[in-house]
Coordinates of C-alpha atoms and ligand atoms in Angstrom, one line a residue:
X22 CA 98.6 76.6 116.4
X23 CA 95.8 78.3 119.3
X24 CA 98.2 78.7 123.2
X25 CA 96.3 77.8 125.8
X26 CA 97.4 77.6 129.1
X27 CA 96.0 77.8 132.8
X28 CA 97.0 77.4 136.6
X29 CA 95.4 75.9 139.9
X30 CA 96.6 77.0 142.8
X31 CA 96.5 79.5 146.3
X32 CA 94.8 82.4 145.4
X33 CA 96.5 84.9 142.3
X34 CA 95.9 88.2 140.3
X35 CA 93.9 87.6 137.2
X36 CA 97.1 89.4 136.1
X37 CA 99.5 85.9 136.4
X38 CA 96.9 84.3 134.0
X39 CA 96.7 86.5 131.5
X40 CA 100.9 87.5 131.5
X41 CA 101.1 83.1 131.4
X42 CA 99.2 83.9 128.1
X43 CA 100.7 86.5 126.7
X44 CA 104.0 84.4 126.4
X45 CA 102.5 82.3 124.0
X46 CA 100.3 85.6 121.8
X47 CA 102.7 84.6 119.2
X48 CA 100.8 81.0 118.2
X49 CA 97.7 83.0 117.4
X50 CA 96.5 86.2 117.9
X51 CA 92.7 87.0 116.0
X52 CA 91.0 86.3 119.6
X53 CA 91.0 85.2 123.0
X54 CA 89.2 83.9 126.9
X55 CA 89.8 83.0 130.1
X56 CA 87.7 81.1 132.0
X57 CA 88.3 80.7 136.0
X58 CA 87.4 79.9 138.9
X59 CA 86.3 82.7 141.9
X60 CA 84.1 83.3 144.3
X61 CA 80.7 83.2 143.4
X62 CA 81.2 80.6 140.5
X63 CA 83.0 80.3 137.4
X64 CA 83.3 83.9 135.6
X65 CA 84.1 83.5 131.9
X66 CA 85.1 86.8 129.4
X67 CA 86.1 86.4 126.0
X68 CA 86.9 88.7 123.1
X69 CA 88.1 89.9 119.4
X70 CA 91.7 90.6 119.1
X71 CA 94.4 90.5 121.6
X72 CA 94.9 89.7 125.0
X73 CA 95.7 93.4 125.6
X74 CA 92.3 94.3 125.1
X75 CA 90.7 91.6 126.6
X76 CA 92.3 92.9 129.7
X77 CA 91.2 96.5 128.9
X78 CA 88.0 95.2 130.1
X79 CA 88.3 93.3 133.0
X80 CA 89.0 94.6 136.6
X81 CA 91.6 93.0 138.8
X82 CA 90.4 89.9 140.6
X83 CA 91.3 87.1 142.4
X84 CA 91.0 84.0 141.0
X85 CA 93.0 80.2 142.4
X86 CA 92.0 78.0 138.6
X87 CA 91.5 79.1 135.4
X88 CA 92.4 78.1 131.9
X89 CA 93.0 80.6 128.8
X90 CA 93.6 80.6 125.1
X91 CA 94.8 83.1 122.1
X92 CA 93.8 82.1 119.0
X93 CA 94.6 81.8 115.5
X94 CA 90.9 80.6 113.9
X95 CA 90.4 77.8 111.8
X96 CA 86.9 76.8 112.2
X97 CA 84.6 80.0 112.5
X98 CA 85.3 83.3 112.1
X99 CA 87.4 85.0 115.0
X100 CA 84.3 86.7 116.9
X101 CA 83.8 86.7 120.3
X102 CA 81.5 83.9 119.8
X103 CA 84.1 81.6 118.4
X104 CA 86.7 82.8 120.8
X105 CA 87.3 79.7 123.7
X106 CA 86.0 78.4 126.1
X107 CA 83.9 76.9 124.7
X108 CA 81.0 75.4 126.8
X109 CA 78.1 72.4 127.0
X110 CA 74.3 73.1 127.1
X111 CA 74.4 74.1 130.9
X112 CA 77.7 76.5 131.2
X113 CA 79.3 74.0 133.6
X114 CA 82.0 73.1 131.8
X115 CA 84.6 75.5 130.0
X116 CA 87.5 74.2 127.3
X117 CA 90.0 75.6 125.5
X118 CA 91.6 73.9 123.0
X119 CA 94.8 74.2 119.9
X120 CA 94.6 71.6 117.0
X121 CA 91.6 70.8 114.7
X122 CA 89.0 67.7 115.5
X123 CA 88.7 66.5 112.0
X124 CA 85.5 64.1 112.9
X125 CA 83.9 67.4 114.6
X126 CA 80.7 67.3 112.0
X127 CA 79.6 63.9 112.8
X128 CA 80.2 64.7 116.3
X129 CA 78.1 67.1 116.5
X130 CA 75.5 65.8 114.7
X131 CA 75.7 62.2 117.2
X132 CA 75.0 65.2 119.7
X133 CA 72.6 67.4 117.8
X134 CA 70.0 64.6 117.4
X135 CA 70.6 64.0 121.6
X136 CA 69.4 67.6 122.1
X137 CA 72.2 69.0 122.4
X138 CA 72.3 73.0 121.2
X139 CA 75.1 74.8 119.4
X140 CA 75.8 78.2 119.3
X141 CA 79.7 78.4 117.4
X142 CA 81.2 77.6 114.2
X143 CA 84.1 76.0 116.1
X144 CA 84.5 72.4 115.7
X145 CA 86.0 72.9 119.5
X146 CA 82.7 72.8 121.0
X147 CA 81.9 69.2 120.2
X148 CA 84.7 68.2 122.9
X149 CA 82.3 70.1 125.9
X150 CA 79.0 69.1 124.3
X151 CA 80.7 65.2 124.3
X152 CA 82.2 65.5 127.9
X153 CA 78.6 66.9 129.0
X154 CA 76.7 64.0 126.9
X155 CA 79.3 60.8 128.4
X156 CA 79.8 62.6 132.1
X157 CA 75.9 61.4 132.0
X158 CA 77.2 58.1 132.4
X159 CA 80.4 57.9 133.4
X160 CA 81.9 59.7 136.8
X161 CA 84.8 62.3 134.7
X162 CA 87.9 61.0 134.1
X163 CA 86.7 57.6 133.1
X164 CA 83.9 59.7 130.5
X165 CA 87.1 61.6 129.4
X166 CA 88.4 59.1 128.3
X167 CA 85.3 58.1 126.8
X168 CA 86.1 61.4 125.0
X169 CA 89.6 61.3 123.8
X170 CA 89.3 58.4 122.3
X171 CA 86.4 59.8 120.2
X172 CA 88.3 62.2 118.8
X173 CA 90.2 62.1 115.1
X174 CA 92.1 64.7 114.4
X175 CA 95.0 67.1 116.9
X176 CA 94.3 68.1 120.4
X177 CA 95.6 69.9 123.3
X178 CA 92.2 70.7 125.3
X179 CA 92.1 71.1 128.8
X180 CA 88.9 72.5 130.8
X181 CA 87.2 72.7 133.8
X182 CA 84.1 72.2 135.2
X183 CA 81.8 74.0 138.0
X184 CA 82.9 71.9 141.2
X185 CA 85.4 70.1 140.5
X186 CA 88.6 71.9 142.4
X187 CA 90.8 70.3 139.8
X188 CA 92.5 71.2 136.2
X189 CA 91.4 68.7 133.1
X190 CA 93.8 68.2 130.2
X191 CA 94.5 66.2 126.6
X192 CA 97.2 65.8 124.3
X193 CA 97.4 64.3 120.9
X194 CA 99.3 65.6 118.1
X195 CA 99.9 69.3 119.5
X196 CA 102.1 70.5 122.3
X197 CA 101.1 70.7 125.9
X198 CA 103.6 71.3 128.9
X199 CA 102.5 71.3 132.8
X200 CA 105.0 73.8 135.0
X201 CA 105.7 72.8 138.0
X202 CA 105.8 76.3 140.8
X203 CA 106.2 75.8 144.4
X204 CA 102.7 76.2 145.0
X205 CA 100.3 74.4 141.9
X206 CA 101.3 74.3 138.6
X207 CA 100.1 75.2 135.5
X208 CA 100.2 74.3 131.9
X209 CA 100.4 75.8 128.8
X210 CA 101.4 74.7 124.6
X211 CA 105.4 76.0 124.9
X212 CA 107.8 75.7 127.9
X213 CA 109.3 78.4 126.6
X214 CA 106.4 80.8 127.8
X215 CA 106.1 78.9 131.4
X216 CA 110.4 79.5 132.1
X217 CA 109.7 83.4 134.3
X218 CA 107.2 81.2 136.1
X219 CA 109.5 78.2 136.8
X220 CA 111.9 75.9 135.2
X221 CA 110.4 72.7 136.3
X222 CA 108.6 71.2 133.2
X223 CA 107.1 67.6 133.1
X224 CA 106.4 67.3 129.2
X225 CA 103.0 65.2 128.7
X226 CA 103.1 63.0 126.0
X227 CA 100.8 61.6 122.6
X228 CA 97.9 60.3 123.8
X229 CA 97.7 60.5 126.9
X230 CA 95.8 63.0 130.1
X231 CA 96.8 64.8 133.3
X232 CA 94.6 65.9 135.8
X233 CA 96.2 68.3 137.9
X234 CA 94.6 68.9 141.6
X235 CA 96.2 72.2 143.9
X236 CA 98.5 69.8 145.3
X237 CA 98.7 66.7 143.1
X238 CA 99.1 65.9 139.6
X239 CA 98.1 62.7 137.9
X240 CA 98.3 62.0 134.5
X241 CA 97.0 58.9 131.9
X242 CA 97.1 57.2 129.2
X243 CA 94.0 56.9 126.7
X244 CA 93.4 53.7 128.0
X245 CA 92.9 55.0 131.4
X246 CA 96.3 53.6 133.1
X247 CA 98.3 55.8 135.1
X248 CA 101.6 57.2 133.8
X249 CA 104.5 57.9 136.0
X250 CA 105.7 61.0 135.2
X251 CA 109.4 62.8 135.9
X252 CA 110.1 66.7 136.0
X253 CA 112.9 67.9 134.3
X254 CA 114.8 71.0 135.0
X255 CA 114.4 73.3 131.5
X256 CA 117.9 75.4 130.7
X257 CA 116.5 78.2 129.4
X258 CA 116.9 81.7 130.8
X259 CA 114.2 83.7 131.5
X260 CA 115.5 86.5 129.5
X261 CA 116.0 84.6 126.5
X262 CA 112.2 85.5 125.7
X263 CA 111.6 88.9 126.1
X264 CA 112.9 91.4 123.8
X265 CA 115.5 93.3 126.4
X266 CA 116.2 96.9 124.8
X267 CA 114.6 96.2 121.4
X268 CA 111.7 97.1 120.1
X269 CA 110.8 94.1 119.0
X270 CA 111.3 90.5 119.0
X271 CA 111.9 90.0 115.7
X272 CA 114.9 92.5 116.0
X273 CA 116.5 91.3 119.3
X274 CA 116.5 88.2 117.0
X275 CA 118.5 89.3 114.0
X276 CA 120.8 90.7 116.2
X277 CA 121.3 87.4 118.8
X278 CA 122.2 85.4 115.1
X279 CA 126.4 86.5 115.6
X280 CA 126.2 84.4 119.6
X281 CA 124.2 82.0 117.7
X282 CA 126.5 81.1 114.9
X283 CA 129.6 80.8 117.3
X284 CA 127.7 78.5 119.6
X285 CA 126.9 76.4 116.9
X286 CA 131.1 76.7 116.2
X287 CA 131.8 75.4 119.7
X288 CA 129.3 72.9 119.6
X289 CA 130.0 70.7 117.0
X290 CA 133.0 71.8 116.1
X291 CA 136.4 70.7 118.8
X292 CA 139.9 71.0 116.7
X293 CA 138.9 70.9 113.4
X294 CA 137.0 68.0 113.4
X295 CA 132.8 68.1 113.5
X296 CA 131.0 66.3 115.8
X297 CA 127.4 65.3 115.7
X298 CA 126.6 63.5 119.0
X299 CA 122.6 63.5 118.4
X300 CA 123.6 62.0 114.6
X301 CA 122.6 58.2 115.1
X302 CA 123.7 57.9 111.8
X303 CA 126.6 54.8 110.5
X304 CA 129.0 56.4 108.6
X305 CA 128.8 53.5 106.3
X306 CA 125.1 54.2 105.8
X307 CA 126.3 57.6 104.7
X308 CA 129.2 56.8 102.9
X309 CA 127.4 54.4 100.0
X310 CA 123.8 57.2 100.7
X311 CA 122.9 58.4 96.4
X312 CA 120.3 60.1 97.5
X313 CA 118.9 62.6 100.1
X314 CA 115.1 64.1 100.1
X315 CA 114.5 67.8 102.4
X316 CA 111.4 68.7 103.9
X317 CA 110.5 72.0 104.9
X318 CA 107.8 74.6 104.9
X319 CA 108.5 78.1 104.8
X320 CA 111.7 79.9 105.6
X321 CA 112.6 76.7 106.8
X322 CA 112.3 75.0 103.2
X323 CA 114.6 78.2 101.9
X324 CA 117.5 76.9 104.2
X325 CA 116.9 73.5 102.9
X326 CA 117.1 75.4 99.0
X327 CA 120.4 77.0 99.8
X328 CA 121.5 73.6 101.4
X329 CA 121.0 71.8 98.4
X330 CA 123.5 73.6 96.1
X331 CA 126.3 72.7 98.5
X332 CA 125.5 69.0 99.5
X333 CA 125.5 68.4 95.3
X334 CA 128.5 70.5 95.3
X335 CA 130.7 68.9 97.5
X336 CA 129.0 65.9 98.9
X337 CA 127.9 64.5 95.2
X338 CA 124.3 63.1 95.8
X339 CA 121.6 63.5 94.0
X340 CA 119.5 66.5 96.7
X341 CA 115.2 66.7 95.8
X342 CA 113.6 69.4 98.2
X343 CA 110.2 69.9 98.6
X344 CA 107.3 71.9 100.7
X345 CA 105.7 69.8 102.8
X346 CA 102.4 69.9 102.0
X347 CA 103.7 68.9 98.6
X348 CA 105.7 66.5 99.3
X349 CA 103.3 64.6 102.0
X350 CA 100.8 63.4 98.9
X351 CA 103.7 63.1 96.1
X352 CA 104.8 59.6 95.3
X353 CA 107.7 59.8 96.8
X354 CA 110.3 56.8 95.3
X355 CA 111.6 56.9 99.1
X356 CA 113.8 53.7 99.7
X357 CA 115.8 52.4 103.4
X358 CA 119.0 53.4 102.0
X359 CA 118.2 56.6 100.9
X360 CA 118.5 60.2 103.9
X361 CA 114.8 62.3 104.6
X362 CA 116.3 65.9 106.0
X363 CA 113.4 67.2 108.1
X364 CA 113.9 70.8 108.7
X365 CA 111.6 73.0 111.2
X366 CA 112.4 75.5 114.0
X367 CA 109.3 74.6 116.0
X368 CA 109.5 71.1 115.3
X369 CA 105.4 71.0 115.0
X370 CA 104.8 72.2 112.1
X371 CA 101.7 69.5 110.4
X372 CA 102.7 69.3 106.8
X373 CA 106.3 68.5 107.6
X374 CA 105.7 65.9 110.7
X375 CA 103.2 63.9 108.0
X376 CA 105.7 64.3 104.8
X377 CA 108.3 62.5 107.3
X378 CA 105.8 60.1 108.9
X379 CA 104.9 58.7 105.0
X380 CA 108.5 58.8 104.7
X381 CA 108.6 56.8 107.3
X382 CA 106.6 54.5 106.0
X383 CA 108.6 53.7 103.2
X384 CA 112.1 53.1 105.7
X385 CA 113.9 56.4 105.3
X386 CA 116.0 57.4 107.6
X387 CA 115.0 60.2 109.0
X388 CA 117.2 63.4 110.2
X389 CA 115.4 66.4 112.0
X390 CA 116.9 69.7 111.6
X391 CA 115.2 71.3 114.6
X392 CA 115.3 74.1 117.5
X393 CA 113.4 72.7 119.9
X394 CA 114.0 69.7 121.9
X395 CA 111.0 67.4 122.5
X396 CA 109.0 68.4 120.3
X397 CA 107.3 66.3 118.5
X398 CA 109.4 65.7 114.6
X399 CA 112.7 65.2 117.4
X400 CA 110.4 62.0 118.7
X401 CA 109.6 61.4 115.6
X402 CA 113.3 61.0 114.2
X403 CA 115.4 58.3 114.3
X404 CA 118.7 61.9 114.8
X405 CA 118.9 65.1 115.6
X406 CA 121.0 68.3 114.4
X407 CA 120.4 70.6 117.4
X408 CA 120.0 74.3 115.7
X409 CA 120.4 75.7 119.4
X410 CA 119.2 79.2 118.2
X411 CA 117.1 79.5 121.5
X412 CA 113.1 80.5 121.4
X413 CA 112.2 82.4 119.0
X414 CA 109.6 84.4 119.5
X415 CA 109.0 86.8 116.2
X416 CA 106.9 85.0 113.8
X417 CA 109.2 85.9 111.0
X418 CA 111.4 83.7 111.7
X419 CA 115.0 85.0 111.6
X420 CA 117.9 83.5 113.8
X421 CA 116.4 80.5 112.8
X422 CA 117.2 80.0 109.5
X423 CA 121.0 81.2 109.9
X424 CA 120.7 78.4 112.3
X425 CA 119.4 75.9 110.2
X426 CA 121.8 76.8 107.2
X427 CA 124.9 77.0 109.4
X428 CA 124.1 73.4 111.3
X429 CA 123.7 72.0 107.9
X430 CA 126.4 73.6 105.9
X431 CA 129.2 71.4 109.3
X432 CA 126.3 68.1 107.9
X433 CA 127.1 68.7 104.9
X434 CA 131.0 69.3 105.5
X435 CA 131.4 66.3 107.9
X436 CA 129.9 64.2 105.4
X437 CA 131.7 65.2 102.0
X438 CA 134.8 64.9 104.0
X439 CA 133.2 60.8 104.4
X440 CA 132.7 60.6 101.4
X441 CA 136.2 61.8 100.0
X442 CA 133.7 63.9 98.2
X443 CA 135.8 66.7 99.4
X444 CA 139.4 67.7 100.1
X445 CA 140.6 67.9 103.2
X446 CA 142.0 72.1 102.5
X447 CA 138.7 72.7 101.4
X448 CA 136.9 71.6 103.9
X449 CA 139.1 73.4 106.3
X450 CA 138.8 77.2 104.2
X451 CA 134.8 76.9 103.8
X452 CA 135.4 75.8 107.9
X453 CA 137.6 78.5 109.0
X454 CA 134.8 80.8 107.2
X455 CA 132.2 79.2 108.8
X456 CA 134.2 80.9 112.2
X457 CA 134.6 84.3 110.6
X458 CA 130.8 84.7 109.8
X459 CA 129.7 85.8 112.9
X460 CA 132.2 88.4 112.8
X461 CA 131.0 89.2 109.0
X462 CA 127.7 89.3 110.4
X463 CA 128.5 91.6 112.6
X464 CA 130.1 94.0 110.3
X465 CA 126.9 94.6 109.0
X466 CA 124.3 95.2 111.9
X467 CA 127.0 97.5 112.3
X468 CA 124.9 99.9 109.4
X469 CA 121.6 99.1 110.6
X470 CA 121.2 102.4 110.9
X471 CA 122.1 102.6 106.8
X472 CA 119.6 99.7 106.0
X473 CA 117.0 101.8 108.0
X474 CA 117.1 105.1 105.7
X475 CA 117.4 102.8 102.3
X476 CA 114.5 100.4 103.5
X477 CA 112.5 104.1 104.3
X478 CA 113.1 105.5 100.6
X479 CA 111.9 101.8 99.0
X480 CA 108.5 101.4 101.4
X481 CA 107.2 103.3 99.1
X482 CA 106.7 101.0 96.8
X483 CA 103.4 99.1 96.0
X484 CA 105.5 95.5 94.6
X485 CA 108.9 94.3 94.8
X486 CA 110.5 91.8 92.6
X487 CA 113.6 89.7 94.5
X488 CA 116.8 88.2 92.3
X489 CA 118.8 86.1 92.8
X490 CA 121.5 82.8 91.1
X491 CA 122.9 80.0 92.5
X492 CA 123.2 79.5 95.9
X493 CA 121.4 83.1 96.0
X494 CA 118.9 81.9 94.2
X495 CA 116.5 80.4 97.9
X496 CA 118.4 83.6 99.6
X497 CA 115.9 85.9 96.9
X498 CA 113.2 83.0 98.2
X499 CA 114.0 84.1 102.0
X500 CA 114.0 88.1 101.5
X501 CA 110.9 88.5 99.4
X502 CA 109.0 85.9 102.3
X503 CA 110.5 88.0 104.9
X504 CA 108.9 91.3 103.7
X505 CA 105.8 89.4 102.9
X506 CA 105.5 88.3 106.1
X507 CA 105.5 91.8 107.9
X508 CA 105.0 94.4 105.4
X509 CA 102.2 93.0 103.4
X510 CA 104.0 94.3 100.1
X511 CA 103.2 91.8 97.5
X512 CA 107.5 90.5 96.9
X513 CA 108.2 87.7 94.3
X514 CA 112.0 85.6 94.8
X515 CA 112.5 85.1 91.1
X516 CA 115.9 83.0 90.0
X517 CA 117.4 85.6 88.0
X518 CA 117.9 84.4 84.5
X519 CA 113.9 83.6 84.1
X520 CA 113.6 86.6 84.3
X521 CA 113.6 87.2 80.4
X522 CA 110.3 84.1 80.7
X523 CA 108.0 86.5 82.0
X524 CA 108.4 88.2 85.3
X525 CA 111.1 90.8 83.5
X526 CA 107.0 92.1 82.5
X527 CA 106.5 93.9 85.4
X528 CA 109.1 95.7 85.6
X529 CA 108.7 99.6 84.8
X530 CA 109.7 102.7 86.8
X531 CA 107.1 101.9 90.0
X532 CA 108.7 98.3 90.2
X533 CA 111.4 98.3 93.1
X534 CA 114.0 95.3 92.9
X535 CA 116.9 93.9 95.3
X536 CA 119.1 91.7 93.4
X537 CA 121.4 90.1 94.9
X538 CA 125.1 90.5 92.4
X539 CA 127.9 89.3 94.4
X540 CA 131.6 88.5 93.6
X541 CA 131.2 84.8 92.9
X542 CA 131.2 82.9 89.7
X543 CA 127.5 84.0 88.5
X544 CA 128.5 88.0 88.8
X545 CA 127.9 89.0 85.2
X546 CA 125.1 87.1 84.6
X547 CA 123.9 89.1 87.6
X548 CA 124.9 91.6 85.8
X549 CA 123.6 91.6 82.9
X550 CA 120.4 91.2 84.6
X551 CA 121.0 94.1 85.9
X552 CA 120.6 96.3 82.4
X553 CA 117.7 93.8 81.4
X554 CA 116.1 96.0 84.5
X555 CA 117.8 99.2 84.1
X556 CA 116.9 99.4 80.7
X557 CA 113.1 99.6 81.8
X558 CA 113.4 102.1 84.7
X559 CA 113.0 99.1 87.3
X560 CA 114.4 100.9 90.7
X561 CA 117.1 98.9 91.7
X562 CA 118.1 98.0 95.9
X563 CA 121.5 95.8 94.9
X564 CA 123.9 93.7 97.6
X565 CA 126.9 94.1 96.5
X566 CA 130.6 93.0 98.0
X567 CA 132.6 96.1 98.3
X568 CA 134.7 97.1 95.8
X569 CA 132.9 96.4 93.1
X570 CA 132.6 98.4 90.2
X571 CA 129.8 97.5 87.7
X572 CA 126.7 96.3 89.2
X573 CA 127.1 99.3 91.7
X574 CA 127.3 102.0 88.4
X575 CA 123.7 100.2 87.5
X576 CA 121.9 100.8 90.9
X577 CA 119.9 103.0 92.9
X578 CA 121.0 102.2 96.1
X579 CA 124.0 99.8 97.8
X580 CA 124.0 97.7 100.9
X581 CA 127.7 96.3 100.3
X582 CA 128.8 93.2 101.9
X583 CA 132.3 92.1 103.0
X584 CA 133.8 89.4 100.7
X585 CA 134.2 85.6 101.6
X586 CA 136.7 83.5 100.0
X587 CA 134.3 80.6 99.9
X588 CA 131.2 82.8 98.8
X589 CA 129.4 78.8 98.7
X590 CA 128.1 80.5 102.2
X591 CA 127.6 84.1 101.2
X592 CA 123.6 83.5 102.2
X593 CA 124.7 83.3 105.8
X594 CA 125.8 87.6 105.6
X595 CA 123.1 88.3 102.6
X596 CA 119.7 86.9 105.2
X597 CA 121.2 89.8 107.9
X598 CA 120.2 92.8 105.4
X599 CA 117.4 90.9 103.5
X600 CA 116.2 90.5 106.9
X601 CA 116.6 94.1 108.4
X602 CA 115.1 95.6 105.1
X603 CA 112.4 94.1 106.1
X604 CA 111.9 95.1 109.4
X605 CA 112.3 98.5 108.7
X606 CA 110.3 98.8 105.5
X607 CA 107.6 96.5 107.7
X608 CA 108.5 99.5 110.9
X609 CA 108.3 102.5 108.0
X610 CA 104.1 101.2 107.5
X611 CA 103.5 100.9 111.3
X612 CA 103.2 97.3 110.6
X613 CA 102.5 95.0 114.0
X614 CA 106.2 93.4 113.4
X615 CA 106.7 90.4 115.5
X616 CA 102.6 89.5 115.3
X617 CA 101.7 89.7 111.4
X618 CA 98.0 89.3 110.5
X619 CA 96.8 86.0 109.8
X620 CA 100.2 83.9 111.2
X621 CA 101.6 82.4 113.3
X622 CA 104.5 81.3 114.7
X623 CA 104.1 77.0 114.2
X624 CA 101.9 75.7 111.7
X625 CA 100.5 73.0 114.0
X626 CA 97.5 72.2 111.3
X627 CA 97.0 71.4 108.0
Ligands
AGP706 C1 109.0 82.4 108.3 O1 109.0 83.3 109.0 C2 107.2 81.4 108.8 N1 107.2 82.0 110.3 C3 107.0 80.7 108.4 O2 107.4 80.9 106.8 C4 107.6 79.5 108.8 O3 109.1 79.1 108.5 C5 107.2 77.6 108.5 O4 105.8 77.9 109.0 C6 108.0 76.7 109.0 O5 108.0 76.5 110.8 P1 109.0 75.2 110.6 O6 110.6 75.4 111.1 O7 109.1 75.5 112.6 O8 108.6 74.5 110.8

């Protein structure tokens, strides 16, 4: 899950290419590199670490054709040798790649027997050597067709070759898009990365190659047949992918949530009626539905887990939720009468795609809950619930999480009404409260300084437990994940009722416990969990409702939330203080918040 980018056209300063690459650095940032054509030939520069470090080591110069890469290492340590571009024996073909070549060791043996010498530990290096080998007997476009049909796995790659005035691109399984400039072309893994430069985009489909000249673009399928391509105008404002006045994308995206919720309500609700244009599902199928399977990873999995509780309660359905990396290998009893809901911000998460493909083989209907139109998941699903959160750049997901929740709450309300398992007055009460959620979120965001102070106090703790019950058990999982991801402090989310069965052994005066203890049916149960922790001197930060009398007395610090009439919606407000808490603990520890170590924004490899 690297980022690749490139340009062809009139002379430009190298800064242009580096700025384009920086726009997708969230895809991987352990090493990077460029290969560009200059007067004296192709100039290559690679580096361990961030693009800024590479930039510091280079002077400014002009170029007219070039490729670039920012890496998330899968094969071979992050170092200068394994950084991309990789090249052939004669250093004439320079290539950048995102994805995994699964048959690379067989190809490496085949090429080594033909005298090729490999210098890196990457899977990628086989591609330029294969182009070199097959290029001995075929001119380039033909040789490239042969190469892509020999590669197994997922790939999006681009290369330039000494003496050729064009970019060569190929896509299968990993994202790759082309941007049309007034003069020339750019390409990148992600469309938002190109928006500051152009909104005219050509999406490369799977099993396609593109040959991009200074003034023309030709696309072929993997059989070599030319494909007519269309240029679409993408509706993304460049401002959507800048930090504006925020210190980090994550903080900006936390503060964008009320606006995202309002947009979702406007988009899907009309006059108290919920309408899903992309659902593409027959009502009778939904009425007789017996079981829903939810597949997702990471934060998206937590959103699915919250909705499982809501669907069971208001739609009288059997709901199973699985992390996709397990679901893809489990013997799931799926039939054509079942609905699979696949949740993914990026729509490119390899495990979720694999679980979906397995479910499709069994005839299940796939509904994607996704934030990226045109992503692989959206293309491979039968229906779509678009989460409209806008580009999410911070690796730690925030606004996409609450957007997934909000959209799925609306879907479950729609389903409950359709199946007559939800009374109209309950439907309207919950719908009305969903409309007020942005206001509640804004209220909490106003108290950011208060949460910052609490987080600074707690950032000295070396281990955290997050506890919740019922629909806020998944909220505790999400709170723990946010803290782990950006502060690297070990943290675990746990159903509070499980404490006595083991984790309570962890509690002493050096342990911090974040308890979600709202005025709902499980309040008293949560209070007794707080008492158990207090009795063992654990330090407690509680998330409570205004006016709380009992839990407040047991807590060392409290973050108050407005009380909702429908507590089933509380995960939408609980998320905000948990996100801010993690953010300020990480900030206090000086962590790299937008690009945490070892992570990447979308996990496109298994
Ligand atoms: C969340 O903060 C992480 N970035 C990660 O867990 C993420 O949720 C997971 O990789 C799933 O990504 P997706 O929603 O794009 O499929």
